[in-house]
C-alpha atoms as an extended CHARMM CRD file, in Angstrom:
* protein
*
        72  EXT
         1         1  MET       CA            -59.0030000000       71.3160000000       -7.4030000000  PROA      1               0.0000000000
         2         2  THR       CA            -58.0320000000       73.2440000000      -10.5020000000  PROA      2               0.0000000000
         3         3  LEU       CA            -55.4490000000       71.8310000000      -12.8480000000  PROA      3               0.0000000000
         4         4  PRO       CA            -53.1570000000       74.0030000000      -15.0290000000  PROA      4               0.0000000000
         5         5  SER       CA            -53.2030000000       73.8100000000      -18.7720000000  PROA      5               0.0000000000
         6         6  SER       CA            -49.4590000000       73.6820000000      -19.0610000000  PROA      6               0.0000000000
         7         7  ALA       CA            -46.4600000000       72.1620000000      -17.2670000000  PROA      7               0.0000000000
         8         8  ARG       CA            -42.7890000000       72.9660000000      -16.7970000000  PROA      8               0.0000000000
         9         9  ALA       CA            -39.9170000000       70.5340000000      -16.6240000000  PROA      9               0.0000000000
        10        10  GLY       CA            -40.1720000000       68.6120000000      -13.3810000000  PROA      10              0.0000000000
        11        11  ASP       CA            -43.8710000000       69.3120000000      -12.7910000000  PROA      11              0.0000000000
        12        12  THR       CA            -46.2770000000       66.4730000000      -12.0650000000  PROA      12              0.0000000000
        13        13  VAL       CA            -48.8920000000       66.0310000000      -14.7670000000  PROA      13              0.0000000000
        14        14  VAL       CA            -52.3430000000       64.5610000000      -14.1690000000  PROA      14              0.0000000000
        15        15  LEU       CA            -54.0590000000       62.8290000000      -17.1270000000  PROA      15              0.0000000000
        16        16  ALA       CA            -57.4860000000       61.2520000000      -17.4130000000  PROA      16              0.0000000000
        17        17  ALA       CA            -56.9030000000       58.0380000000      -19.2660000000  PROA      17              0.0000000000
        18        18  GLY       CA            -60.4240000000       56.6820000000      -19.3270000000  PROA      18              0.0000000000
        19        19  TRP       CA            -61.8300000000       53.5030000000      -17.7770000000  PROA      19              0.0000000000
        20        20  GLN       CA            -59.9430000000       50.3450000000      -18.4950000000  PROA      20              0.0000000000
        21        21  GLN       CA            -60.4180000000       46.9450000000      -16.9100000000  PROA      21              0.0000000000
        22        22  ASP       CA            -56.7040000000       45.8930000000      -17.2590000000  PROA      22              0.0000000000
        23        23  PHE       CA            -54.8490000000       49.0370000000      -16.3100000000  PROA      23              0.0000000000
        24        24  GLY       CA            -51.5710000000       49.7420000000      -14.5400000000  PROA      24              0.0000000000
        25        25  PRO       CA            -48.1430000000       51.4450000000      -14.9200000000  PROA      25              0.0000000000
        26        26  ASP       CA            -46.6820000000       48.3060000000      -16.4250000000  PROA      26              0.0000000000
        27        27  LYS       CA            -49.1770000000       48.5260000000      -19.3250000000  PROA      27              0.0000000000
        28        28  LEU       CA            -49.3210000000       52.3060000000      -19.8310000000  PROA      28              0.0000000000
        29        29  ALA       CA            -47.2550000000       54.2900000000      -22.3620000000  PROA      29              0.0000000000
        30        30  ILE       CA            -47.3420000000       58.0230000000      -22.3160000000  PROA      30              0.0000000000
        31        31  THR       CA            -46.3070000000       60.2730000000      -25.2230000000  PROA      31              0.0000000000
        32        32  SER       CA            -46.0780000000       64.0330000000      -24.6410000000  PROA      32              0.0000000000
        33        33  THR       CA            -45.3710000000       66.7560000000      -27.2330000000  PROA      33              0.0000000000
        34        34  ASP       CA            -44.1220000000       70.1300000000      -25.9630000000  PROA      34              0.0000000000
        35        35  SER       CA            -44.6850000000       73.5660000000      -27.5560000000  PROA      35              0.0000000000
        36        36  ALA       CA            -41.5000000000       73.1900000000      -29.6110000000  PROA      36              0.0000000000
        37        37  PHE       CA            -42.8480000000       69.8450000000      -30.9350000000  PROA      37              0.0000000000
        38        38  ASN       CA            -40.2680000000       67.7820000000      -29.0270000000  PROA      38              0.0000000000
        39        39  VAL       CA            -41.7200000000       64.3600000000      -28.3040000000  PROA      39              0.0000000000
        40        40  THR       CA            -41.0810000000       62.5430000000      -25.0160000000  PROA      40              0.0000000000
        41        41  THR       CA            -42.2430000000       58.9590000000      -24.5400000000  PROA      41              0.0000000000
        42        42  TYR       CA            -42.5120000000       57.0890000000      -21.1770000000  PROA      42              0.0000000000
        43        43  ASN       CA            -42.7670000000       53.3830000000      -21.8510000000  PROA      43              0.0000000000
        44        44  PRO       CA            -44.6260000000       50.8660000000      -19.6570000000  PROA      44              0.0000000000
        45        45  GLY       CA            -42.8340000000       50.4000000000      -16.3700000000  PROA      45              0.0000000000
        46        46  ASP       CA            -40.8770000000       53.6580000000      -16.5410000000  PROA      46              0.0000000000
        47        47  SER       CA            -40.2070000000       55.0320000000      -13.0430000000  PROA      47              0.0000000000
        48        48  ALA       CA            -41.3560000000       58.5080000000      -14.2070000000  PROA      48              0.0000000000
        49        49  ILE       CA            -44.9170000000       57.1190000000      -14.2210000000  PROA      49              0.0000000000
        50        50  ARG       CA            -45.3340000000       57.5190000000      -10.4940000000  PROA      50              0.0000000000
        51        51  ALA       CA            -48.9390000000       56.5620000000       -9.9560000000  PROA      51              0.0000000000
        52        52  VAL       CA            -51.9210000000       55.1620000000      -11.7940000000  PROA      52              0.0000000000
        53        53  VAL       CA            -55.4080000000       55.3020000000      -10.3710000000  PROA      53              0.0000000000
        54        54  ASN       CA            -58.1840000000       53.3410000000      -12.0470000000  PROA      54              0.0000000000
        55        55  LEU       CA            -61.5910000000       54.7100000000      -11.2790000000  PROA      55              0.0000000000
        56        56  TYR       CA            -64.5140000000       52.4080000000      -11.7320000000  PROA      56              0.0000000000
        57        57  PRO       CA            -67.9770000000       53.4910000000      -12.8640000000  PROA      57              0.0000000000
        58        58  ASP       CA            -71.1330000000       52.3290000000      -11.1530000000  PROA      58              0.0000000000
        59        59  PRO       CA            -71.5810000000       48.6480000000      -12.2560000000  PROA      59              0.0000000000
        60        60  VAL       CA            -75.1520000000       49.2090000000      -13.3870000000  PROA      60              0.0000000000
        61        61  SER       CA            -74.4200000000       52.4140000000      -15.3590000000  PROA      61              0.0000000000
        62        62  THR       CA            -74.7930000000       52.4750000000      -19.1480000000  PROA      62              0.0000000000
        63        63  ILE       CA            -70.9940000000       52.7000000000      -19.6120000000  PROA      63              0.0000000000
        64        64  VAL       CA            -70.6710000000       49.2270000000      -18.0530000000  PROA      64              0.0000000000
        65        65  THR       CA            -73.8880000000       47.5830000000      -19.3010000000  PROA      65              0.0000000000
        66        66  ASP       CA            -73.4080000000       48.8630000000      -22.8590000000  PROA      66              0.0000000000
        67        67  THR       CA            -69.7830000000       47.5550000000      -22.9170000000  PROA      67              0.0000000000
        68        68  ARG       CA            -70.7800000000       44.1380000000      -21.6680000000  PROA      68              0.0000000000
        69        69  THR       CA            -73.8070000000       43.7810000000      -23.9560000000  PROA      69              0.0000000000
        70        70  GLN       CA            -71.9770000000       45.2520000000      -26.9780000000  PROA      70              0.0000000000
        71        71  THR       CA            -74.5540000000       48.0650000000      -27.3400000000  PROA      71              0.0000000000
        72        72  PRO       CA            -73.1910000000       50.7920000000      -29.6570000000  PROA      72              0.0000000000
């Protein structure tokens, strides 16, 4: 799937938010700045945040093991 680099009013936007252990729409705030530098903020729990998907890495990958062992 190819994602566009811009969005119009009313479009659905997909963002990669990274891996978080405690992650959900009630804990996620989104701030967007348009081409005219108008800032829109969606606070945690806002109904405009329609879905949140948390993808988990392989539990033996370095992203997990380094985080748990505090390896820089």
